[in-house]
């Protein structure tokens, strides 16, 4: 019992190995964070304000953009502050809160991606029943379940971390309270917790990935049977932005949290975590606008309207 401890705070090591050079990262990271925030906020504003985007597909895209903003807010502002700080301490409760919201919001993002895949599946494979199968009430229920399930499932996960015995110091070798670096500080037996983490990964990451793969398997099969080349092109164009988001999101997350030996390449994990927490949210608005014809048409319409207002003034 002499070795038992529950630290009052943790130290986020972050990029301390770079010494004074880490301050040079502040400017580029701040710019990426602001681009991610503004870009995703613009997507949300367009979905809310433009009646052409009041469809299930863009309802889910709006949810996804909101999640991207919230995920970056849980980790990046703290990381930016620590880049300029000599003492990178976070309270025990603050660390667990960051852990809870980061993984709850991240899991919700994958479930929303699965909802988007289901929406495209129904739209392309069952177009005559689309209005019924993807009604407003159904979309709200799907999105509500995607938000509620991870936030409920993460409660026992966080409570279990709060009960661990931390006897291996309080320095977390990451820029936020990530799962593996936190478990490495515990002297308790964490095998049961690691098994629970694996079940969580199956429930939210791999299962949603499977739903997406199966949905797009049916979509590709249906599209290839279309007699019209223009119809095939239109069907694939509506799925292009979603498939790009799926590839970037799942590849980085599976690398971090659903692979063997993930605890041994901490520096590599930090770089990949940067991709998921700041670079991907920054790129997503550009992916959505550049690869989606409807969104591009709305953007052009809004720009023309602003030019008209400017000339009138």
PDB file of C-alpha atoms in Angstrom:
ATOM      1  CA  UNK A   1       0.000   0.000   0.000  1.00  0.00           C
ATOM      2  CA  UNK A   2       3.010   2.302   0.385  1.00  0.00           C
ATOM      3  CA  UNK A   3       3.347   2.577  -3.378  1.00  0.00           C
ATOM      4  CA  UNK A   4      -0.260   3.609  -3.909  1.00  0.00           C
ATOM      5  CA  UNK A   5      -0.783   7.081  -5.265  1.00  0.00           C
ATOM      6  CA  UNK A   6      -3.358   9.113  -7.129  1.00  0.00           C
ATOM      7  CA  UNK A   7      -1.495  12.214  -8.340  1.00  0.00           C
ATOM      8  CA  UNK A   8      -3.113  15.598  -8.001  1.00  0.00           C
ATOM      9  CA  UNK A   9      -1.834  16.447 -11.475  1.00  0.00           C
ATOM     10  CA  UNK A  10      -0.119  15.029 -14.532  1.00  0.00           C
ATOM     11  CA  UNK A  11       2.659  16.533 -16.631  1.00  0.00           C
ATOM     12  CA  UNK A  12       2.017  16.449 -20.383  1.00  0.00           C
ATOM     13  CA  UNK A  13       5.448  15.882 -21.914  1.00  0.00           C
ATOM     14  CA  UNK A  14       4.228  16.837 -25.378  1.00  0.00           C
ATOM     15  CA  UNK A  15       7.099  18.043 -27.560  1.00  0.00           C
ATOM     16  CA  UNK A  16       9.488  18.858 -24.716  1.00  0.00           C
ATOM     17  CA  UNK A  17      12.211  16.774 -26.374  1.00  0.00           C
ATOM     18  CA  UNK A  18      12.517  19.573 -28.947  1.00  0.00           C
ATOM     19  CA  UNK A  19      13.535  22.046 -26.269  1.00  0.00           C
ATOM     20  CA  UNK A  20      13.224  25.675 -27.345  1.00  0.00           C
ATOM     21  CA  UNK A  21      12.364  24.607 -30.885  1.00  0.00           C
ATOM     22  CA  UNK A  22       8.867  23.609 -29.780  1.00  0.00           C
ATOM     23  CA  UNK A  23       7.865  27.286 -29.668  1.00  0.00           C
ATOM     24  CA  UNK A  24       8.358  27.361 -33.456  1.00  0.00           C
ATOM     25  CA  UNK A  25       5.466  24.903 -33.752  1.00  0.00           C
ATOM     26  CA  UNK A  26       3.023  27.344 -32.155  1.00  0.00           C
ATOM     27  CA  UNK A  27       2.416  29.486 -35.245  1.00  0.00           C
ATOM     28  CA  UNK A  28       1.748  26.669 -37.748  1.00  0.00           C
ATOM     29  CA  UNK A  29      -0.380  24.708 -35.264  1.00  0.00           C
ATOM     30  CA  UNK A  30      -2.409  27.814 -34.363  1.00  0.00           C
ATOM     31  CA  UNK A  31      -3.010  28.537 -38.056  1.00  0.00           C
ATOM     32  CA  UNK A  32      -4.193  24.960 -38.660  1.00  0.00           C
ATOM     33  CA  UNK A  33      -6.458  25.103 -35.612  1.00  0.00           C
ATOM     34  CA  UNK A  34      -8.067  28.354 -36.739  1.00  0.00           C
ATOM     35  CA  UNK A  35      -8.523  27.009 -40.281  1.00  0.00           C
ATOM     36  CA  UNK A  36     -10.175  23.872 -38.880  1.00  0.00           C
ATOM     37  CA  UNK A  37     -12.486  25.898 -36.650  1.00  0.00           C
ATOM     38  CA  UNK A  38     -13.493  28.455 -39.273  1.00  0.00           C
ATOM     39  CA  UNK A  39     -13.796  25.930 -42.121  1.00  0.00           C
ATOM     40  CA  UNK A  40     -16.035  23.548 -40.197  1.00  0.00           C
ATOM     41  CA  UNK A  41     -18.068  26.443 -38.779  1.00  0.00           C
ATOM     42  CA  UNK A  42     -18.722  27.639 -42.355  1.00  0.00           C
ATOM     43  CA  UNK A  43     -19.937  24.134 -43.312  1.00  0.00           C
ATOM     44  CA  UNK A  44     -22.334  24.129 -40.333  1.00  0.00           C
ATOM     45  CA  UNK A  45     -23.595  27.630 -41.179  1.00  0.00           C
ATOM     46  CA  UNK A  46     -24.241  26.646 -44.805  1.00  0.00           C
ATOM     47  CA  UNK A  47     -26.128  23.494 -43.793  1.00  0.00           C
ATOM     48  CA  UNK A  48     -28.303  25.456 -41.382  1.00  0.00           C
ATOM     49  CA  UNK A  49     -28.912  28.501 -43.603  1.00  0.00           C
ATOM     50  CA  UNK A  50     -29.316  27.067 -47.109  1.00  0.00           C
ATOM     51  CA  UNK A  51     -32.514  25.154 -47.877  1.00  0.00           C
ATOM     52  CA  UNK A  52     -30.752  23.191 -50.641  1.00  0.00           C
ATOM     53  CA  UNK A  53     -28.731  21.468 -47.898  1.00  0.00           C
ATOM     54  CA  UNK A  54     -31.693  20.520 -45.707  1.00  0.00           C
ATOM     55  CA  UNK A  55     -31.348  16.848 -46.599  1.00  0.00           C
ATOM     56  CA  UNK A  56     -30.233  13.795 -44.584  1.00  0.00           C
ATOM     57  CA  UNK A  57     -26.803  13.768 -46.229  1.00  0.00           C
ATOM     58  CA  UNK A  58     -25.993  17.326 -45.188  1.00  0.00           C
ATOM     59  CA  UNK A  59     -27.649  16.916 -41.808  1.00  0.00           C
ATOM     60  CA  UNK A  60     -25.035  14.244 -41.054  1.00  0.00           C
ATOM     61  CA  UNK A  61     -22.264  16.354 -42.617  1.00  0.00           C
ATOM     62  CA  UNK A  62     -23.236  19.200 -40.297  1.00  0.00           C
ATOM     63  CA  UNK A  63     -23.027  16.863 -37.329  1.00  0.00           C
ATOM     64  CA  UNK A  64     -19.633  15.650 -38.504  1.00  0.00           C
ATOM     65  CA  UNK A  65     -18.289  19.201 -38.857  1.00  0.00           C
ATOM     66  CA  UNK A  66     -19.523  20.047 -35.359  1.00  0.00           C
ATOM     67  CA  UNK A  67     -17.725  16.985 -34.019  1.00  0.00           C
ATOM     68  CA  UNK A  68     -14.510  18.032 -35.780  1.00  0.00           C
ATOM     69  CA  UNK A  69     -14.668  21.412 -34.019  1.00  0.00           C
ATOM     70  CA  UNK A  70     -15.308  19.834 -30.624  1.00  0.00           C
ATOM     71  CA  UNK A  71     -12.589  17.179 -30.993  1.00  0.00           C
ATOM     72  CA  UNK A  72      -9.961  19.811 -31.799  1.00  0.00           C
ATOM     73  CA  UNK A  73     -11.145  21.940 -28.871  1.00  0.00           C
ATOM     74  CA  UNK A  74     -10.562  19.105 -26.398  1.00  0.00           C
ATOM     75  CA  UNK A  75      -6.856  18.724 -27.215  1.00  0.00           C
ATOM     76  CA  UNK A  76      -5.406  21.465 -29.402  1.00  0.00           C
ATOM     77  CA  UNK A  77      -5.884  24.646 -27.272  1.00  0.00           C
ATOM     78  CA  UNK A  78      -4.196  22.868 -24.366  1.00  0.00           C
ATOM     79  CA  UNK A  79      -1.370  21.715 -26.649  1.00  0.00           C
ATOM     80  CA  UNK A  80      -0.885  25.262 -27.962  1.00  0.00           C
ATOM     81  CA  UNK A  81      -0.711  26.614 -24.421  1.00  0.00           C
ATOM     82  CA  UNK A  82       1.845  23.992 -23.412  1.00  0.00           C
ATOM     83  CA  UNK A  83       4.099  24.859 -26.361  1.00  0.00           C
ATOM     84  CA  UNK A  84       4.711  28.229 -24.691  1.00  0.00           C
ATOM     85  CA  UNK A  85       4.716  27.003 -21.083  1.00  0.00           C
ATOM     86  CA  UNK A  86       7.606  25.780 -18.979  1.00  0.00           C
ATOM     87  CA  UNK A  87       5.346  23.767 -16.666  1.00  0.00           C
ATOM     88  CA  UNK A  88       2.886  21.625 -18.598  1.00  0.00           C
ATOM     89  CA  UNK A  89       0.703  20.433 -15.733  1.00  0.00           C
ATOM     90  CA  UNK A  90      -2.920  19.323 -15.983  1.00  0.00           C
ATOM     91  CA  UNK A  91      -5.038  18.418 -12.971  1.00  0.00           C
ATOM     92  CA  UNK A  92      -6.053  14.812 -12.367  1.00  0.00           C
ATOM     93  CA  UNK A  93      -9.727  15.674 -12.921  1.00  0.00           C
ATOM     94  CA  UNK A  94      -8.874  17.785 -15.968  1.00  0.00           C
ATOM     95  CA  UNK A  95      -6.916  14.921 -17.492  1.00  0.00           C
ATOM     96  CA  UNK A  96      -9.798  12.481 -17.054  1.00  0.00           C
ATOM     97  CA  UNK A  97     -12.268  15.030 -18.445  1.00  0.00           C
ATOM     98  CA  UNK A  98     -10.075  15.539 -21.529  1.00  0.00           C
ATOM     99  CA  UNK A  99      -9.774  11.759 -21.917  1.00  0.00           C
ATOM    100  CA  UNK A 100     -13.553  11.351 -21.659  1.00  0.00           C
ATOM    101  CA  UNK A 101     -14.548  14.015 -24.169  1.00  0.00           C
ATOM    102  CA  UNK A 102     -11.785  13.263 -26.687  1.00  0.00           C
ATOM    103  CA  UNK A 103     -12.685   9.589 -27.009  1.00  0.00           C
ATOM    104  CA  UNK A 104     -16.453  10.095 -26.707  1.00  0.00           C
ATOM    105  CA  UNK A 105     -16.471  12.714 -29.462  1.00  0.00           C
ATOM    106  CA  UNK A 106     -14.051  10.679 -31.586  1.00  0.00           C
ATOM    107  CA  UNK A 107     -16.242   7.583 -31.329  1.00  0.00           C
ATOM    108  CA  UNK A 108     -19.318   9.638 -32.209  1.00  0.00           C
ATOM    109  CA  UNK A 109     -17.520  10.838 -35.357  1.00  0.00           C
ATOM    110  CA  UNK A 110     -17.143   7.263 -36.595  1.00  0.00           C
ATOM    111  CA  UNK A 111     -20.775   6.448 -35.921  1.00  0.00           C
ATOM    112  CA  UNK A 112     -21.810   9.559 -37.873  1.00  0.00           C
ATOM    113  CA  UNK A 113     -19.601   8.406 -40.759  1.00  0.00           C
ATOM    114  CA  UNK A 114     -21.483   5.094 -40.661  1.00  0.00           C
ATOM    115  CA  UNK A 115     -24.793   7.000 -40.688  1.00  0.00           C
ATOM    116  CA  UNK A 116     -23.587   8.870 -43.760  1.00  0.00           C
ATOM    117  CA  UNK A 117     -22.738   5.571 -45.465  1.00  0.00           C
ATOM    118  CA  UNK A 118     -26.211   4.211 -44.679  1.00  0.00           C
ATOM    119  CA  UNK A 119     -27.753   7.375 -46.102  1.00  0.00           C
ATOM    120  CA  UNK A 120     -25.830   6.986 -49.390  1.00  0.00           C
ATOM    121  CA  UNK A 121     -26.748   3.276 -49.487  1.00  0.00           C
ATOM    122  CA  UNK A 122     -30.463   4.007 -49.214  1.00  0.00           C
ATOM    123  CA  UNK A 123     -30.275   6.941 -51.662  1.00  0.00           C
ATOM    124  CA  UNK A 124     -28.544   4.916 -54.377  1.00  0.00           C
ATOM    125  CA  UNK A 125     -29.778   1.373 -53.787  1.00  0.00           C
ATOM    126  CA  UNK A 126     -33.365   2.158 -52.711  1.00  0.00           C
ATOM    127  CA  UNK A 127     -34.148   5.599 -54.210  1.00  0.00           C
ATOM    128  CA  UNK A 128     -37.931   5.100 -54.336  1.00  0.00           C
ATOM    129  CA  UNK A 129     -38.060   4.419 -50.597  1.00  0.00           C
ATOM    130  CA  UNK A 130     -35.485   7.069 -49.641  1.00  0.00           C
ATOM    131  CA  UNK A 131     -37.983   9.598 -48.319  1.00  0.00           C
ATOM    132  CA  UNK A 132     -39.524   7.000 -46.014  1.00  0.00           C
ATOM    133  CA  UNK A 133     -36.404   5.164 -44.880  1.00  0.00           C
ATOM    134  CA  UNK A 134     -34.406   8.356 -44.252  1.00  0.00           C
ATOM    135  CA  UNK A 135     -37.115  10.620 -42.912  1.00  0.00           C
ATOM    136  CA  UNK A 136     -36.263  13.492 -40.596  1.00  0.00           C
ATOM    137  CA  UNK A 137     -37.284  11.476 -37.541  1.00  0.00           C
ATOM    138  CA  UNK A 138     -35.090   8.532 -38.578  1.00  0.00           C
ATOM    139  CA  UNK A 139     -32.088  10.820 -39.140  1.00  0.00           C
ATOM    140  CA  UNK A 140     -32.533  12.456 -35.740  1.00  0.00           C
ATOM    141  CA  UNK A 141     -32.715   9.034 -34.064  1.00  0.00           C
ATOM    142  CA  UNK A 142     -29.598   7.807 -35.893  1.00  0.00           C
ATOM    143  CA  UNK A 143     -27.641  10.927 -34.976  1.00  0.00           C
ATOM    144  CA  UNK A 144     -28.960  10.856 -31.403  1.00  0.00           C
ATOM    145  CA  UNK A 145     -27.821   7.262 -30.944  1.00  0.00           C
ATOM    146  CA  UNK A 146     -24.418   8.131 -32.428  1.00  0.00           C
ATOM    147  CA  UNK A 147     -23.986  10.903 -29.861  1.00  0.00           C
ATOM    148  CA  UNK A 148     -25.453   9.102 -26.840  1.00  0.00           C
ATOM    149  CA  UNK A 149     -23.858   5.643 -27.092  1.00  0.00           C
ATOM    150  CA  UNK A 150     -20.166   6.666 -26.815  1.00  0.00           C
ATOM    151  CA  UNK A 151     -20.801   9.213 -24.073  1.00  0.00           C
ATOM    152  CA  UNK A 152     -22.581   6.551 -22.010  1.00  0.00           C
ATOM    153  CA  UNK A 153     -20.089   3.777 -22.782  1.00  0.00           C
ATOM    154  CA  UNK A 154     -17.110   5.966 -21.838  1.00  0.00           C
ATOM    155  CA  UNK A 155     -18.405   6.550 -18.286  1.00  0.00           C
ATOM    156  CA  UNK A 156     -17.154   3.194 -16.869  1.00  0.00           C
ATOM    157  CA  UNK A 157     -13.913   3.641 -18.815  1.00  0.00           C
ATOM    158  CA  UNK A 158     -13.189   6.975 -17.136  1.00  0.00           C
ATOM    159  CA  UNK A 159     -14.273   5.745 -13.716  1.00  0.00           C
ATOM    160  CA  UNK A 160     -11.895   2.802 -14.018  1.00  0.00           C
ATOM    161  CA  UNK A 161      -8.999   5.189 -14.772  1.00  0.00           C
ATOM    162  CA  UNK A 162      -9.932   7.226 -11.715  1.00  0.00           C
ATOM    163  CA  UNK A 163      -9.564   4.118  -9.531  1.00  0.00           C
ATOM    164  CA  UNK A 164      -6.146   3.040 -10.819  1.00  0.00           C
ATOM    165  CA  UNK A 165      -3.014   3.133  -8.669  1.00  0.00           C
ATOM    166  CA  UNK A 166      -0.507   5.440 -10.341  1.00  0.00           C
ATOM    167  CA  UNK A 167       2.932   4.648  -8.964  1.00  0.00           C
ATOM    168  CA  UNK A 168       5.135   5.164 -12.031  1.00  0.00           C
ATOM    169  CA  UNK A 169       5.323   8.932 -11.917  1.00  0.00           C
ATOM    170  CA  UNK A 170       2.941  11.483 -13.341  1.00  0.00           C
ATOM    171  CA  UNK A 171       4.561  12.347 -16.697  1.00  0.00           C
ATOM    172  CA  UNK A 172       2.303  11.479 -19.654  1.00  0.00           C
ATOM    173  CA  UNK A 173       4.427  11.111 -22.778  1.00  0.00           C
ATOM    174  CA  UNK A 174       1.935  12.824 -25.069  1.00  0.00           C
ATOM    175  CA  UNK A 175       0.406  16.247 -25.755  1.00  0.00           C
ATOM    176  CA  UNK A 176      -2.975  15.172 -24.323  1.00  0.00           C
ATOM    177  CA  UNK A 177      -4.282  12.537 -21.904  1.00  0.00           C
ATOM    178  CA  UNK A 178      -4.183   9.611 -24.298  1.00  0.00           C
ATOM    179  CA  UNK A 179      -5.110   6.101 -23.213  1.00  0.00           C
ATOM    180  CA  UNK A 180      -1.864   4.122 -23.554  1.00  0.00           C
ATOM    181  CA  UNK A 181       0.501   6.701 -21.975  1.00  0.00           C
ATOM    182  CA  UNK A 182      -1.941   7.008 -19.070  1.00  0.00           C
ATOM    183  CA  UNK A 183      -2.100   3.235 -18.513  1.00  0.00           C
ATOM    184  CA  UNK A 184       1.710   3.062 -18.585  1.00  0.00           C
ATOM    185  CA  UNK A 185       1.798   5.070 -15.342  1.00  0.00           C
ATOM    186  CA  UNK A 186      -0.417   2.576 -13.484  1.00  0.00           C
ATOM    187  CA  UNK A 187       0.984  -0.202 -11.339  1.00  0.00           C
ATOM    188  CA  UNK A 188      -2.433  -1.898 -11.204  1.00  0.00           C
ATOM    189  CA  UNK A 189      -3.270  -4.873 -13.399  1.00  0.00           C
ATOM    190  CA  UNK A 190      -4.695  -3.240 -16.525  1.00  0.00           C
ATOM    191  CA  UNK A 191      -5.397  -6.357 -18.600  1.00  0.00           C
ATOM    192  CA  UNK A 192      -9.136  -6.188 -17.974  1.00  0.00           C
ATOM    193  CA  UNK A 193      -9.151  -2.494 -18.904  1.00  0.00           C
ATOM    194  CA  UNK A 194      -7.241  -3.217 -22.102  1.00  0.00           C
ATOM    195  CA  UNK A 195      -9.788  -5.895 -22.999  1.00  0.00           C
ATOM    196  CA  UNK A 196     -12.598  -3.399 -22.381  1.00  0.00           C
ATOM    197  CA  UNK A 197     -10.780  -0.895 -24.615  1.00  0.00           C
ATOM    198  CA  UNK A 198     -10.628  -3.563 -27.308  1.00  0.00           C
ATOM    199  CA  UNK A 199     -14.394  -4.141 -26.998  1.00  0.00           C
ATOM    200  CA  UNK A 200     -14.957  -0.386 -27.267  1.00  0.00           C
ATOM    201  CA  UNK A 201     -12.849  -0.288 -30.425  1.00  0.00           C
ATOM    202  CA  UNK A 202     -14.913  -3.140 -31.854  1.00  0.00           C
ATOM    203  CA  UNK A 203     -18.165  -1.447 -30.891  1.00  0.00           C
ATOM    204  CA  UNK A 204     -17.464   2.001 -32.298  1.00  0.00           C
ATOM    205  CA  UNK A 205     -14.526   1.958 -34.709  1.00  0.00           C
ATOM    206  CA  UNK A 206     -14.473  -1.444 -36.370  1.00  0.00           C
ATOM    207  CA  UNK A 207     -18.247  -1.988 -36.406  1.00  0.00           C
ATOM    208  CA  UNK A 208     -18.879   1.408 -38.012  1.00  0.00           C
ATOM    209  CA  UNK A 209     -16.072   0.678 -40.482  1.00  0.00           C
ATOM    210  CA  UNK A 210     -17.768  -2.627 -41.331  1.00  0.00           C
ATOM    211  CA  UNK A 211     -21.126  -0.882 -41.847  1.00  0.00           C
ATOM    212  CA  UNK A 212     -19.401   1.601 -44.160  1.00  0.00           C
ATOM    213  CA  UNK A 213     -17.629  -1.133 -46.149  1.00  0.00           C
ATOM    214  CA  UNK A 214     -20.810  -3.200 -46.594  1.00  0.00           C
ATOM    215  CA  UNK A 215     -22.822  -0.101 -47.570  1.00  0.00           C
ATOM    216  CA  UNK A 216     -20.305   0.895 -50.205  1.00  0.00           C
ATOM    217  CA  UNK A 217     -20.061  -2.668 -51.451  1.00  0.00           C
ATOM    218  CA  UNK A 218     -23.777  -2.526 -52.284  1.00  0.00           C
ATOM    219  CA  UNK A 219     -23.409   1.021 -53.647  1.00  0.00           C
ATOM    220  CA  UNK A 220     -20.608   0.071 -56.049  1.00  0.00           C
ATOM    221  CA  UNK A 221     -22.528  -3.004 -57.189  1.00  0.00           C
ATOM    222  CA  UNK A 222     -25.651  -0.903 -57.869  1.00  0.00           C
ATOM    223  CA  UNK A 223     -23.804   1.926 -59.608  1.00  0.00           C
ATOM    224  CA  UNK A 224     -21.916  -0.409 -61.940  1.00  0.00           C
ATOM    225  CA  UNK A 225     -25.263  -1.808 -63.135  1.00  0.00           C
ATOM    226  CA  UNK A 226     -26.548   1.648 -64.078  1.00  0.00           C
ATOM    227  CA  UNK A 227     -26.965   1.935 -67.869  1.00  0.00           C
ATOM    228  CA  UNK A 228     -26.137   5.661 -67.981  1.00  0.00           C
ATOM    229  CA  UNK A 229     -22.503   6.790 -67.710  1.00  0.00           C
ATOM    230  CA  UNK A 230     -23.627  10.201 -66.448  1.00  0.00           C
ATOM    231  CA  UNK A 231     -25.747   8.497 -63.786  1.00  0.00           C
ATOM    232  CA  UNK A 232     -22.760   6.471 -62.632  1.00  0.00           C
ATOM    233  CA  UNK A 233     -20.589   9.579 -62.510  1.00  0.00           C
ATOM    234  CA  UNK A 234     -23.197  11.525 -60.521  1.00  0.00           C
ATOM    235  CA  UNK A 235     -23.638   8.657 -58.037  1.00  0.00           C
ATOM    236  CA  UNK A 236     -19.904   8.336 -57.452  1.00  0.00           C
ATOM    237  CA  UNK A 237     -19.439  12.113 -57.136  1.00  0.00           C
ATOM    238  CA  UNK A 238     -21.971  12.288 -54.289  1.00  0.00           C
ATOM    239  CA  UNK A 239     -19.956   9.643 -52.426  1.00  0.00           C
ATOM    240  CA  UNK A 240     -16.481  11.011 -53.177  1.00  0.00           C
ATOM    241  CA  UNK A 241     -16.142  13.416 -50.265  1.00  0.00           C
ATOM    242  CA  UNK A 242     -17.521  10.877 -47.793  1.00  0.00           C
ATOM    243  CA  UNK A 243     -15.119   8.168 -48.972  1.00  0.00           C
ATOM    244  CA  UNK A 244     -12.190  10.543 -48.567  1.00  0.00           C
ATOM    245  CA  UNK A 245     -13.249  11.353 -44.995  1.00  0.00           C
ATOM    246  CA  UNK A 246     -13.655   7.638 -44.284  1.00  0.00           C
ATOM    247  CA  UNK A 247     -10.180   6.781 -45.581  1.00  0.00           C
ATOM    248  CA  UNK A 248      -8.387   9.523 -43.620  1.00  0.00           C
ATOM    249  CA  UNK A 249     -10.358   9.017 -40.411  1.00  0.00           C
ATOM    250  CA  UNK A 250     -10.243   5.243 -40.173  1.00  0.00           C
ATOM    251  CA  UNK A 251      -6.654   4.737 -41.368  1.00  0.00           C
ATOM    252  CA  UNK A 252      -5.137   7.022 -38.727  1.00  0.00           C
ATOM    253  CA  UNK A 253      -7.383   5.845 -35.882  1.00  0.00           C
ATOM    254  CA  UNK A 254      -6.934   2.130 -36.595  1.00  0.00           C
ATOM    255  CA  UNK A 255      -3.163   2.738 -36.660  1.00  0.00           C
ATOM    256  CA  UNK A 256      -3.337   4.380 -33.230  1.00  0.00           C
ATOM    257  CA  UNK A 257      -5.887   2.347 -31.319  1.00  0.00           C
ATOM    258  CA  UNK A 258      -6.615  -0.952 -33.081  1.00  0.00           C
ATOM    259  CA  UNK A 259      -3.186  -2.446 -33.718  1.00  0.00           C
ATOM    260  CA  UNK A 260      -0.646  -4.556 -31.884  1.00  0.00           C
ATOM    261  CA  UNK A 261       2.447  -3.005 -30.316  1.00  0.00           C
ATOM    262  CA  UNK A 262       0.912   0.465 -30.161  1.00  0.00           C
ATOM    263  CA  UNK A 263       2.622   1.267 -26.875  1.00  0.00           C
ATOM    264  CA  UNK A 264       6.148   1.081 -28.247  1.00  0.00           C
ATOM    265  CA  UNK A 265       6.260   3.888 -30.834  1.00  0.00           C
ATOM    266  CA  UNK A 266       5.242   6.891 -28.751  1.00  0.00           C
ATOM    267  CA  UNK A 267       6.816   9.530 -31.002  1.00  0.00           C
ATOM    268  CA  UNK A 268       5.151   8.028 -34.077  1.00  0.00           C
ATOM    269  CA  UNK A 269       1.838   7.937 -32.211  1.00  0.00           C
ATOM    270  CA  UNK A 270       2.183  11.651 -31.398  1.00  0.00           C
ATOM    271  CA  UNK A 271       2.612  12.514 -35.066  1.00  0.00           C
ATOM    272  CA  UNK A 272      -0.376  10.397 -36.121  1.00  0.00           C
ATOM    273  CA  UNK A 273      -2.457  11.886 -33.272  1.00  0.00           C
ATOM    274  CA  UNK A 274      -1.597  15.336 -34.642  1.00  0.00           C
ATOM    275  CA  UNK A 275      -3.071  14.247 -37.966  1.00  0.00           C
ATOM    276  CA  UNK A 276      -6.352  13.150 -36.362  1.00  0.00           C
ATOM    277  CA  UNK A 277      -6.690  16.079 -33.946  1.00  0.00           C
ATOM    278  CA  UNK A 278      -5.610  19.066 -36.060  1.00  0.00           C
ATOM    279  CA  UNK A 279      -4.681  18.280 -39.686  1.00  0.00           C
ATOM    280  CA  UNK A 280      -7.724  16.168 -40.645  1.00  0.00           C
ATOM    281  CA  UNK A 281     -10.267  18.644 -39.169  1.00  0.00           C
ATOM    282  CA  UNK A 282      -8.468  21.364 -41.144  1.00  0.00           C
ATOM    283  CA  UNK A 283      -8.629  19.412 -44.416  1.00  0.00           C
ATOM    284  CA  UNK A 284     -12.209  18.179 -44.103  1.00  0.00           C
ATOM    285  CA  UNK A 285     -13.947  21.465 -45.079  1.00  0.00           C
ATOM    286  CA  UNK A 286     -11.799  21.623 -48.232  1.00  0.00           C
ATOM    287  CA  UNK A 287     -12.576  17.984 -49.018  1.00  0.00           C
ATOM    288  CA  UNK A 288     -16.289  18.650 -48.565  1.00  0.00           C
ATOM    289  CA  UNK A 289     -16.276  21.733 -50.811  1.00  0.00           C
ATOM    290  CA  UNK A 290     -13.840  20.613 -53.503  1.00  0.00           C
ATOM    291  CA  UNK A 291     -15.278  17.118 -53.995  1.00  0.00           C
ATOM    292  CA  UNK A 292     -18.976  17.845 -53.499  1.00  0.00           C
ATOM    293  CA  UNK A 293     -20.825  19.490 -56.382  1.00  0.00           C
ATOM    294  CA  UNK A 294     -23.846  20.551 -54.319  1.00  0.00           C
ATOM    295  CA  UNK A 295     -21.729  22.294 -51.690  1.00  0.00           C
ATOM    296  CA  UNK A 296     -19.679  23.995 -54.427  1.00  0.00           C
ATOM    297  CA  UNK A 297     -22.897  25.226 -56.046  1.00  0.00           C
ATOM    298  CA  UNK A 298     -24.110  26.619 -52.699  1.00  0.00           C
ATOM    299  CA  UNK A 299     -20.754  28.350 -52.133  1.00  0.00           C
ATOM    300  CA  UNK A 300     -20.882  29.901 -55.613  1.00  0.00           C
ATOM    301  CA  UNK A 301     -24.453  31.046 -54.995  1.00  0.00           C
ATOM    302  CA  UNK A 302     -23.535  32.640 -51.667  1.00  0.00           C
ATOM    303  CA  UNK A 303     -20.517  34.399 -53.210  1.00  0.00           C
ATOM    304  CA  UNK A 304     -22.661  35.763 -56.046  1.00  0.00           C
ATOM    305  CA  UNK A 305     -25.268  36.965 -53.549  1.00  0.00           C
ATOM    306  CA  UNK A 306     -22.570  38.747 -51.519  1.00  0.00           C
ATOM    307  CA  UNK A 307     -21.211  40.383 -54.689  1.00  0.00           C
ATOM    308  CA  UNK A 308     -24.732  41.530 -55.566  1.00  0.00           C
ATOM    309  CA  UNK A 309     -25.209  43.033 -52.106  1.00  0.00           C
ATOM    310  CA  UNK A 310     -21.813  44.756 -52.359  1.00  0.00           C
ATOM    311  CA  UNK A 311     -22.682  46.297 -55.754  1.00  0.00           C
ATOM    312  CA  UNK A 312     -26.085  47.403 -54.474  1.00  0.00           C
ATOM    313  CA  UNK A 313     -24.409  49.123 -51.533  1.00  0.00           C
TER     314      UNK A 313
END
